[in-house]
PDB file of C-alpha atoms in Angstrom:
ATOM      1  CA  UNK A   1     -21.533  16.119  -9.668  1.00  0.00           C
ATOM      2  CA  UNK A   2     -18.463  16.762 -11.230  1.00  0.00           C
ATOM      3  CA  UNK A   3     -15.958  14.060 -11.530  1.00  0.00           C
ATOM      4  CA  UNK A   4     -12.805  15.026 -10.257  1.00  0.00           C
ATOM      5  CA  UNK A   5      -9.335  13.488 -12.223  1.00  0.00           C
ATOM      6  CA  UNK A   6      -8.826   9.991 -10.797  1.00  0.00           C
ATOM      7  CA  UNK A   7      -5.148  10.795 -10.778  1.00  0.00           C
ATOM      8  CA  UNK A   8      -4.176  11.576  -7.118  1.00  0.00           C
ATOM      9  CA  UNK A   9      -2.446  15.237  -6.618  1.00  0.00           C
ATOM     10  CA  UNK A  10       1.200  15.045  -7.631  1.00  0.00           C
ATOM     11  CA  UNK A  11       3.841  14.287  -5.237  1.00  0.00           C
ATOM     12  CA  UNK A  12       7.055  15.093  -5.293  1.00  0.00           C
ATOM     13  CA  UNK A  13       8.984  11.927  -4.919  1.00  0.00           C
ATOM     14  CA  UNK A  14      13.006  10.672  -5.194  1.00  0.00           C
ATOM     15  CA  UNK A  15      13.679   7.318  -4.693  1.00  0.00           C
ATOM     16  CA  UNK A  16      14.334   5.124  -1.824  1.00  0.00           C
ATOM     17  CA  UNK A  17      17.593   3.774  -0.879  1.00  0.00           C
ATOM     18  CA  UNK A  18      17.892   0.483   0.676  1.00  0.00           C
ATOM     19  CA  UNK A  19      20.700  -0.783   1.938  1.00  0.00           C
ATOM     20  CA  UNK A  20      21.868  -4.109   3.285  1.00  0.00           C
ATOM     21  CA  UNK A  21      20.240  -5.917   6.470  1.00  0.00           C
ATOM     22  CA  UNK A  22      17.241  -3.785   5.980  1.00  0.00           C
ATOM     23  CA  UNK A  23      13.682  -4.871   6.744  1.00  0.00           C
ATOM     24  CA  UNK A  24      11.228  -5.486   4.945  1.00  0.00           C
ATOM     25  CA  UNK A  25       7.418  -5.446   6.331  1.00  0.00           C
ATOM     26  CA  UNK A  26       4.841  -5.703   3.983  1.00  0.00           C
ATOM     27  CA  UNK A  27       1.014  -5.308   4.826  1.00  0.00           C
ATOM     28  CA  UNK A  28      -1.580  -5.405   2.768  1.00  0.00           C
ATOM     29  CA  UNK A  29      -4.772  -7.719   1.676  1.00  0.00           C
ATOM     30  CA  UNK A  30      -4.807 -10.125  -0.841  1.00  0.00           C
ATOM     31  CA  UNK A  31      -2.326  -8.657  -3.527  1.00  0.00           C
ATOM     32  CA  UNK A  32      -0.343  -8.337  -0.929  1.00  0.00           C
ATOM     33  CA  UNK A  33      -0.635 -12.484   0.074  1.00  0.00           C
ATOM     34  CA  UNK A  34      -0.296 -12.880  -3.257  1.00  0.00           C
ATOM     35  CA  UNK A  35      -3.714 -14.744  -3.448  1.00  0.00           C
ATOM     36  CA  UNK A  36      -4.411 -16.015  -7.413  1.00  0.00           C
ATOM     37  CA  UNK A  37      -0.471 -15.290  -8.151  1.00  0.00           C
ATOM     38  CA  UNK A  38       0.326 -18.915  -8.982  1.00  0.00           C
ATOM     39  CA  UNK A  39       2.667 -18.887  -6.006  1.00  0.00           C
ATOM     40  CA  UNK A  40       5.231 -17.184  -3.635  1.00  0.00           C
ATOM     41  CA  UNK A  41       7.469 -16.672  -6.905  1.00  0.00           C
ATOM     42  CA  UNK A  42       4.932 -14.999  -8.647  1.00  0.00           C
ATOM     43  CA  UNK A  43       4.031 -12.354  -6.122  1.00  0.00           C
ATOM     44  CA  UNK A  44       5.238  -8.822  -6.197  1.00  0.00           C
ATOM     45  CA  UNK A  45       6.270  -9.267  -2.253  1.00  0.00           C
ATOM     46  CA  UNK A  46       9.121 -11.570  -3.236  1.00  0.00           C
ATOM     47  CA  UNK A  47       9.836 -10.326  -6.531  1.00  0.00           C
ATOM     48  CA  UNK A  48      10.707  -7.063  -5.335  1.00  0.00           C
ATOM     49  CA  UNK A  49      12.246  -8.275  -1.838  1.00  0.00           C
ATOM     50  CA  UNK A  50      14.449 -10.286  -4.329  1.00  0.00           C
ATOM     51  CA  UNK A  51      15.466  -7.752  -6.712  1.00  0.00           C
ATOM     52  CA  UNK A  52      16.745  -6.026  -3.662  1.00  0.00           C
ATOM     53  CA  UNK A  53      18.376  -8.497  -2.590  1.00  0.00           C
ATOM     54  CA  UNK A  54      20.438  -8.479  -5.610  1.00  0.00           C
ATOM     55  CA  UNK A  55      21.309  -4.910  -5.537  1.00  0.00           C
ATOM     56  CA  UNK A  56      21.562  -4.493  -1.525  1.00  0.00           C
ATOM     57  CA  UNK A  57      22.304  -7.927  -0.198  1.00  0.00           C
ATOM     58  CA  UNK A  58      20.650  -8.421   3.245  1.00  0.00           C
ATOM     59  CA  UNK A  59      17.421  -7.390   2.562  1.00  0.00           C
ATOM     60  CA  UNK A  60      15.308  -9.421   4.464  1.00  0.00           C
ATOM     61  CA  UNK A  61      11.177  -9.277   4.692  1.00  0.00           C
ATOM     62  CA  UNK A  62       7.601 -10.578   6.030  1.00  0.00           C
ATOM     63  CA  UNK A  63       5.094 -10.671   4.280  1.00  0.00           C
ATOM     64  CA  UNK A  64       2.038 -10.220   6.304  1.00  0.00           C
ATOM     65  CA  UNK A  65      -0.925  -9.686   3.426  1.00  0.00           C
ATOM     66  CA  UNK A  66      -4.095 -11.137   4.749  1.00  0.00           C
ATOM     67  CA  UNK A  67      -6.878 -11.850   1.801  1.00  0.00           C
ATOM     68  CA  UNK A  68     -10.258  -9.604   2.825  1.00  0.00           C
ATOM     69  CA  UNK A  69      -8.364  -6.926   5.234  1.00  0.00           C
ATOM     70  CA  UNK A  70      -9.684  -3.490   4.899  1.00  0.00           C
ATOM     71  CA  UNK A  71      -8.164  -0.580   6.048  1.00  0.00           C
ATOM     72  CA  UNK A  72     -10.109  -0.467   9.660  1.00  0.00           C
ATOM     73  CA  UNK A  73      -8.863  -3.910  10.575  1.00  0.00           C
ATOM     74  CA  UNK A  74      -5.431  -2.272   9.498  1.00  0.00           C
ATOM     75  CA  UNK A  75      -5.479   0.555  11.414  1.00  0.00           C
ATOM     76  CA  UNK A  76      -6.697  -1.385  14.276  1.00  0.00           C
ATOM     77  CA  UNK A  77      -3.849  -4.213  13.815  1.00  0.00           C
ATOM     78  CA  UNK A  78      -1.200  -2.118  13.262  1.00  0.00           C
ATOM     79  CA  UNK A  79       0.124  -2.083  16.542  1.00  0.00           C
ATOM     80  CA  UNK A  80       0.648  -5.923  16.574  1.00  0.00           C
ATOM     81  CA  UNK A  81       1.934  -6.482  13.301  1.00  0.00           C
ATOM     82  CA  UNK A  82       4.793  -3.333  13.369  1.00  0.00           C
ATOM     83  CA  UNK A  83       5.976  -4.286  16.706  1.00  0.00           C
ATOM     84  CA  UNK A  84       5.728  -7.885  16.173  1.00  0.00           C
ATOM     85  CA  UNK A  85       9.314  -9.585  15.901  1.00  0.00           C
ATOM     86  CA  UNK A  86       9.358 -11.174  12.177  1.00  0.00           C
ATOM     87  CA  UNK A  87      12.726 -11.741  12.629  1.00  0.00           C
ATOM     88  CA  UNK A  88      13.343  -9.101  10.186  1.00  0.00           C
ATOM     89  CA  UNK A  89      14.667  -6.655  12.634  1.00  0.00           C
ATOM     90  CA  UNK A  90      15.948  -3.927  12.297  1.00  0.00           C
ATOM     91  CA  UNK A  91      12.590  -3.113  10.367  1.00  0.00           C
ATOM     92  CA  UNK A  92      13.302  -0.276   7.786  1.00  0.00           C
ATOM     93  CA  UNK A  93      11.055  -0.364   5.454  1.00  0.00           C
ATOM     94  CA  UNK A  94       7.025  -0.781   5.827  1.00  0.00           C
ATOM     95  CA  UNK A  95       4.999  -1.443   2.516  1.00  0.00           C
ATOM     96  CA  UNK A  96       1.126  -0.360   2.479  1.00  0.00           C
ATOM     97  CA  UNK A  97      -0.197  -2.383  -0.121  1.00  0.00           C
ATOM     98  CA  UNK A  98      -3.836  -2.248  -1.968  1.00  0.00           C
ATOM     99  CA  UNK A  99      -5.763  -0.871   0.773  1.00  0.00           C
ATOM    100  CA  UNK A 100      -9.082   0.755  -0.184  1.00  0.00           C
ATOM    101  CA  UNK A 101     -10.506  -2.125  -2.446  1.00  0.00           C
ATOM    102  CA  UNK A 102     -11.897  -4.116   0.488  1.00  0.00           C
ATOM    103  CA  UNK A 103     -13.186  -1.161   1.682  1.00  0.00           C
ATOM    104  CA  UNK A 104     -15.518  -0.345  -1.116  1.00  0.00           C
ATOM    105  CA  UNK A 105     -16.588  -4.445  -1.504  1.00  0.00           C
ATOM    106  CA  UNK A 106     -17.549  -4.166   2.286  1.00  0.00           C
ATOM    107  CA  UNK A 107     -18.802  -0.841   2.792  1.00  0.00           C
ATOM    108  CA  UNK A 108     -19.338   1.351  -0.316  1.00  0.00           C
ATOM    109  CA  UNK A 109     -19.994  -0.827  -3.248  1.00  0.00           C
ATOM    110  CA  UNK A 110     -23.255   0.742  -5.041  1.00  0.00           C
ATOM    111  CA  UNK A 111     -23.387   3.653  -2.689  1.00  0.00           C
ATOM    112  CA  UNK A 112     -23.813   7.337  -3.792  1.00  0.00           C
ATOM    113  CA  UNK A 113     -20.370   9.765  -2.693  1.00  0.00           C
ATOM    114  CA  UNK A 114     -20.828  12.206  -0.709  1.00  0.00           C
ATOM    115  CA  UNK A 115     -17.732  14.563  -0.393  1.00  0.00           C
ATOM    116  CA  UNK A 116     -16.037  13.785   3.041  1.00  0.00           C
ATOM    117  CA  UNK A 117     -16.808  10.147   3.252  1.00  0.00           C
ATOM    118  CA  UNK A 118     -13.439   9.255   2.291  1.00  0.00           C
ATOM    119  CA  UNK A 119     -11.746  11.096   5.088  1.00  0.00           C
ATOM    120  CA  UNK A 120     -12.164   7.636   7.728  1.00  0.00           C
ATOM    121  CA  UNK A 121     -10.234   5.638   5.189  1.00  0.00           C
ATOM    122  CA  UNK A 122      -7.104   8.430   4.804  1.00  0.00           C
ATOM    123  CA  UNK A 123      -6.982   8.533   9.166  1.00  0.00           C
ATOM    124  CA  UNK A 124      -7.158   4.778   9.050  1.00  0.00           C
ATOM    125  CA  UNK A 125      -3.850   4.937   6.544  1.00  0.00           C
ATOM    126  CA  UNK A 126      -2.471   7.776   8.405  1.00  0.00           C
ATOM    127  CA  UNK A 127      -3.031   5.344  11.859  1.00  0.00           C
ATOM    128  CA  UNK A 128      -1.058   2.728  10.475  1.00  0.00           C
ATOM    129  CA  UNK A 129       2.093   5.151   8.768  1.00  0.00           C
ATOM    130  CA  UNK A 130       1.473   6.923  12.224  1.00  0.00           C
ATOM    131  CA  UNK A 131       2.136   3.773  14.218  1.00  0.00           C
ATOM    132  CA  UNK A 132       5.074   2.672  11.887  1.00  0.00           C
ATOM    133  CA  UNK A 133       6.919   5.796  12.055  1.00  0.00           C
ATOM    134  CA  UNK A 134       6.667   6.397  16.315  1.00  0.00           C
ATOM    135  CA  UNK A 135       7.968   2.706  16.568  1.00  0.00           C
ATOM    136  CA  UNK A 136      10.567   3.287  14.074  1.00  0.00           C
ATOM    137  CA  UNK A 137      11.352   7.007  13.528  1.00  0.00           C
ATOM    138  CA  UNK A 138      13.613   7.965  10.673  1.00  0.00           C
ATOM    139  CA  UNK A 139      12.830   4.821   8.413  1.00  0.00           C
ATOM    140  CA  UNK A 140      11.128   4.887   4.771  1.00  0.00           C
ATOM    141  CA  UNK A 141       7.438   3.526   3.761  1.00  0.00           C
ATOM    142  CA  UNK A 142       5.965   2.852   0.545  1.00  0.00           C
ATOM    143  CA  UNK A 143       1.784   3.714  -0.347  1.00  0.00           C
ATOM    144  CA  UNK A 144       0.263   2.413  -3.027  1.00  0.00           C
ATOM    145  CA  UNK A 145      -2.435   4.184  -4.991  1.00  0.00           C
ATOM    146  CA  UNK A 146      -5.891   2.078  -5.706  1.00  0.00           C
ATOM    147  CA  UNK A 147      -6.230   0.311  -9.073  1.00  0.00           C
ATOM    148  CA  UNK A 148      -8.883   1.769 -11.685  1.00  0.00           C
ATOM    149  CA  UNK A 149     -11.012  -1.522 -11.480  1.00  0.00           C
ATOM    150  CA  UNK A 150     -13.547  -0.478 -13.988  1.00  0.00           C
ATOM    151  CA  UNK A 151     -13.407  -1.622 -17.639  1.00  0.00           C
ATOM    152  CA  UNK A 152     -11.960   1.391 -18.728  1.00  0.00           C
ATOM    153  CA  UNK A 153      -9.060   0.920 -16.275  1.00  0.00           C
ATOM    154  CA  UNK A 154      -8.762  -2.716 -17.325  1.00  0.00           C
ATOM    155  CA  UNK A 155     -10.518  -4.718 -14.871  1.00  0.00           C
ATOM    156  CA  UNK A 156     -12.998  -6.984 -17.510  1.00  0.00           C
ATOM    157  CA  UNK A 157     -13.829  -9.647 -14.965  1.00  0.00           C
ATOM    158  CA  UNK A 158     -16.543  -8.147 -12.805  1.00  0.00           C
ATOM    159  CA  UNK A 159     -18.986  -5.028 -13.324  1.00  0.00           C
ATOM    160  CA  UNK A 160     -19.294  -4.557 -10.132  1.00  0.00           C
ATOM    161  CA  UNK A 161     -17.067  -0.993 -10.779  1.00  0.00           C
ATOM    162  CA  UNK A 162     -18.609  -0.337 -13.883  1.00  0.00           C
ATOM    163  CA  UNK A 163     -19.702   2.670 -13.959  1.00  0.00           C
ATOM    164  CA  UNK A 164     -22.954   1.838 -15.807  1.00  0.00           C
ATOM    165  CA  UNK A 165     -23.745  -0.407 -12.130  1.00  0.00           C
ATOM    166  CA  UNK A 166     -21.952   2.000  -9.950  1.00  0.00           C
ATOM    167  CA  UNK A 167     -22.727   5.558 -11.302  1.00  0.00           C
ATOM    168  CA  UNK A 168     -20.065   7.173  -8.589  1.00  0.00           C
ATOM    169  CA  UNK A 169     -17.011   4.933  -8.739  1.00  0.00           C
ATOM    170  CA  UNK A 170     -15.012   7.115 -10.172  1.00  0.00           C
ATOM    171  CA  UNK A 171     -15.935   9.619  -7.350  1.00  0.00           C
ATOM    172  CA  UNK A 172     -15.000   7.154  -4.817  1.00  0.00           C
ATOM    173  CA  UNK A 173     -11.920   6.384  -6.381  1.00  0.00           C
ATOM    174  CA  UNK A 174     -10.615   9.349  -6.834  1.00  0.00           C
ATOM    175  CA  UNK A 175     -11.460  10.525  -3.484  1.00  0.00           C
ATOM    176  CA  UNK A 176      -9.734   7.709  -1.994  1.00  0.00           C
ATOM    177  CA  UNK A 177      -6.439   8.119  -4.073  1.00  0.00           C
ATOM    178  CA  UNK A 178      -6.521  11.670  -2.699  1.00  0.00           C
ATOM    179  CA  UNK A 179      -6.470  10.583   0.835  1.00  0.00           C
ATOM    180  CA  UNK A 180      -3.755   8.315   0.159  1.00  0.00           C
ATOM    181  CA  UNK A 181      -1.571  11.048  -0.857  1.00  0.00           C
ATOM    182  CA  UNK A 182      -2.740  13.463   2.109  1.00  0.00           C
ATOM    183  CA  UNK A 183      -1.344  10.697   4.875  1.00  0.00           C
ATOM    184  CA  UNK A 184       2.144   9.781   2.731  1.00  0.00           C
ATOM    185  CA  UNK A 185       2.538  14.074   2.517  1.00  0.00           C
ATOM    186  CA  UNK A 186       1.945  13.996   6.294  1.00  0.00           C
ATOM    187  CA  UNK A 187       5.267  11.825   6.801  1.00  0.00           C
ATOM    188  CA  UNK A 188       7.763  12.716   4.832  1.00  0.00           C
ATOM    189  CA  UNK A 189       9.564   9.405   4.595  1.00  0.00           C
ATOM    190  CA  UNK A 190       6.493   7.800   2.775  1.00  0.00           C
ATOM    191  CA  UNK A 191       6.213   7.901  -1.515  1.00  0.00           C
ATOM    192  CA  UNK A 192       3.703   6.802  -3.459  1.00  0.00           C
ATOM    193  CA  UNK A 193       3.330   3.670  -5.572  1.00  0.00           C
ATOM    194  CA  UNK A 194       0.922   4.700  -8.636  1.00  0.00           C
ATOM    195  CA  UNK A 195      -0.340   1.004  -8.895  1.00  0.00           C
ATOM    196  CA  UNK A 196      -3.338   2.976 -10.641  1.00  0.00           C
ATOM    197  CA  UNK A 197      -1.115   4.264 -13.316  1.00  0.00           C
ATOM    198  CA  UNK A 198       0.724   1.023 -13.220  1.00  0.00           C
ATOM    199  CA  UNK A 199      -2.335  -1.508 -13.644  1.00  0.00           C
ATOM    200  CA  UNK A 200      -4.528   1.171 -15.913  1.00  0.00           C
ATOM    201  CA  UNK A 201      -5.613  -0.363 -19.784  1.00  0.00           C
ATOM    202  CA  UNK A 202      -4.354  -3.732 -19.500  1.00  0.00           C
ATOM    203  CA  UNK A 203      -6.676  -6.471 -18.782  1.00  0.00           C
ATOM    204  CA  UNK A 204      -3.939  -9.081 -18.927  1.00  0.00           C
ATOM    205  CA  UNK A 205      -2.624  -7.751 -16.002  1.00  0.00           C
ATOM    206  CA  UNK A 206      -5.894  -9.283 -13.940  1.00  0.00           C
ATOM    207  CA  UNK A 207      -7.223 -13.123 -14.207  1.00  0.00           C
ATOM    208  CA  UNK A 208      -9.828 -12.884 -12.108  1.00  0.00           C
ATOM    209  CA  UNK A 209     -12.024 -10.550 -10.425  1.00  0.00           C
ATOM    210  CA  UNK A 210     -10.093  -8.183  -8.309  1.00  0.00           C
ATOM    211  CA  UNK A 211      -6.713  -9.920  -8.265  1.00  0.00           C
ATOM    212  CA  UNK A 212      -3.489  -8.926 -10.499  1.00  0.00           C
ATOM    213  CA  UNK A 213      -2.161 -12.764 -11.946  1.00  0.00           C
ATOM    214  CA  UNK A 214       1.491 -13.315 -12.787  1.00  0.00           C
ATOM    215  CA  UNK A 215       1.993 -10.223 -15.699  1.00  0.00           C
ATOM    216  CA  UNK A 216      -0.079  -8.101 -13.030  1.00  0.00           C
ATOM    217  CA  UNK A 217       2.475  -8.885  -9.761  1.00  0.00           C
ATOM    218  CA  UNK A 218       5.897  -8.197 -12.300  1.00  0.00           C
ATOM    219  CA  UNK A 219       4.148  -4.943 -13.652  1.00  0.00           C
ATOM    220  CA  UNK A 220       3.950  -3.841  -9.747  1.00  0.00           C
ATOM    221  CA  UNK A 221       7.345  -4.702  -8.192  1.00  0.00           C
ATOM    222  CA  UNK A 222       8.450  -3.290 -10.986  1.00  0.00           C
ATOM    223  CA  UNK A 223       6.938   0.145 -10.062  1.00  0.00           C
ATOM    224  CA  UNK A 224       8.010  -0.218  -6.013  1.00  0.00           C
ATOM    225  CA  UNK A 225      11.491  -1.129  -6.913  1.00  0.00           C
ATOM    226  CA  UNK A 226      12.055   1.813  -8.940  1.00  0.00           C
ATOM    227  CA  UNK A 227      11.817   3.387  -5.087  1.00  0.00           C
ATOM    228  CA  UNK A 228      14.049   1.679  -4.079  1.00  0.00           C
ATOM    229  CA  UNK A 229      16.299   2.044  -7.041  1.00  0.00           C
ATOM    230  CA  UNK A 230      18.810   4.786  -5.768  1.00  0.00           C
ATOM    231  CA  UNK A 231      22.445   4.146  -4.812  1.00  0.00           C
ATOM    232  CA  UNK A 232      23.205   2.415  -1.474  1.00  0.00           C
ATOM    233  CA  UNK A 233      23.576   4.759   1.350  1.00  0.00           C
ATOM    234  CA  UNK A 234      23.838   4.166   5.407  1.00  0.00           C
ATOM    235  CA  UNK A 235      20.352   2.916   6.630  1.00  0.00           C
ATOM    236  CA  UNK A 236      18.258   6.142   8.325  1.00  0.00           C
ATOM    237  CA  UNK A 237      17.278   4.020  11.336  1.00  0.00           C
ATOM    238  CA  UNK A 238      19.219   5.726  14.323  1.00  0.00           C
ATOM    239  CA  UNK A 239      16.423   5.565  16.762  1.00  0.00           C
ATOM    240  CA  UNK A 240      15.693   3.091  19.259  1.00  0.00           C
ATOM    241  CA  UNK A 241      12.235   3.533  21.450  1.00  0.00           C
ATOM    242  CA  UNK A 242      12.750   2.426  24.971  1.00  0.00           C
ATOM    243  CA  UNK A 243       9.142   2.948  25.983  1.00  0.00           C
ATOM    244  CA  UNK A 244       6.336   1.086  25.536  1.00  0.00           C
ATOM    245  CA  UNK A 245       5.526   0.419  21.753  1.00  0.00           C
ATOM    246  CA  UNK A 246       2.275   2.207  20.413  1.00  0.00           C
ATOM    247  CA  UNK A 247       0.742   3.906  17.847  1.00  0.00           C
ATOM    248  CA  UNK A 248      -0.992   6.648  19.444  1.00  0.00           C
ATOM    249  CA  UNK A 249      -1.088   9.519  16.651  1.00  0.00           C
ATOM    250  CA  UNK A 250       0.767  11.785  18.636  1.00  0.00           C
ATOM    251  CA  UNK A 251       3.306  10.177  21.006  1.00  0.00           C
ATOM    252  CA  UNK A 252       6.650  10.913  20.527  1.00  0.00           C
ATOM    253  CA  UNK A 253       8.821   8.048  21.240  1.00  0.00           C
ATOM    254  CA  UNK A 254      11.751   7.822  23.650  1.00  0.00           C
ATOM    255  CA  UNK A 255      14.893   7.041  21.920  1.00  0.00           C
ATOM    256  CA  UNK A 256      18.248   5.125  23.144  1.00  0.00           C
ATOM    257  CA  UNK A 257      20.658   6.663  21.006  1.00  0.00           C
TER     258      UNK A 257
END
């Protein structure tokens, strides 16, 4: 078959503002945990939170990356985590980090494409944006796009994405980085984070197989702050549900004010 470009379609983005008391909920797998980053200082989630911080103080986040998620136990703990008090209220700001990866070590790895096979992992991202956005409507998310973990891409640690072992991985990755960009253009508040672009030709960004180390986690907050890099303005949170919490695709939620 024809490879397709493993550069997702464009989207048109501007950056994010964040202003002060906003919160921060990040959810991911193990990038997101920070897993291999040499500690909580090392790991994009506070680096970023930190550099906003510094331009919007307030900012306030959780960090609720758990190592080996994939993107069904996402979409079917999504409800949980979003609505969960961190004690970052009001949440403003929801983070999808590095889903996908787990996805293709559990389910995929090895396995021939076949166009359309992608399309559960875009509903399960669309499930959790879905969720985050009917519990708290006029607020901003970040997606990030899948790393290139073959050698070409940088990732020297493993073969397991080699495409000499896995002849369609750059089928599956592709296709996957496409459905990430269908389910942030179905809610407007959502931009993309081009980790692929970000991590792609540099080795010393990873120390291990599939995990960034220290340069890896600076290179990436680097890229989500720069969405969040826009002048202050009044947070876009105005809505307050008064019904029951839930994240069923199409409820509308019953607001306060």
């Amino acid at each position: 078959p024809t490879i397709p470009s493993t550069d997702p379609p464009a989207v048109t983005q501007t950056p994010l503002a964040c202003s002060g008391q906003a919160g921060i909920l990040w959810y991911g797998a193990s990038w997101t945990a920070g897993e291999n980053s040499g500690g909580p200082a090392n790991r994009f989630v506070n680096i970023t939170s930190a550099q906003l911080n510094v331009w919007y103080p307030g900012v306030v986040f959780s960090n609720q990356g758990v190592p080996g998620m994939d993107s069904y136990a996402a979409a079917s703990g999504v409800t949980a985590d979003v609505t969960t008090d961190y004690g970052i209220e009001p949440k403003t700001r929801f983070n999808l980090d590095e889903f996908g990866l787990n996805d293709f070590l559990h389910d995929w790895i090895g396995t021939p494409y076949t166009a359309g096979e992608e399309n559960a992992f875009t509903a399960n991202m669309e499930i959790c944006l879905a969720c985050w956005y009917t519990n708290y409507p006029g607020t901003q998310a970040t997606i990030m796009t899948l790393a290139d973990m073959s050698p070409s891409g940088g990732m020297t640690w493993t073969t397991n994405f080699d495409p000499a072992h896995w002849p369609d991985y750059q089928l599956w990755e592709a296709a996957f980085n496409a459905g990430i960009t269908v389910a942030a253009n179905a809610y407007p508040g959502t931009r993309v984070v081009d980790v692929r672009a970000v991590m792609y030709g540099h080795p010393e960004y990873y120390t291990e197989p599939y995990h960034p180390g220290n340069l890896g986690h600076a290179a990436i907050a680097a890229a989500i702050a720069a969405q969040y890099s826009s002048p202050p303005r009044s947070e876009p949170h105005t809505c307050t549900p008064t019904n029951t919490p839930t994240c069923d695709i199409n409820a509308t939620p019953v607001c306060a004010n």
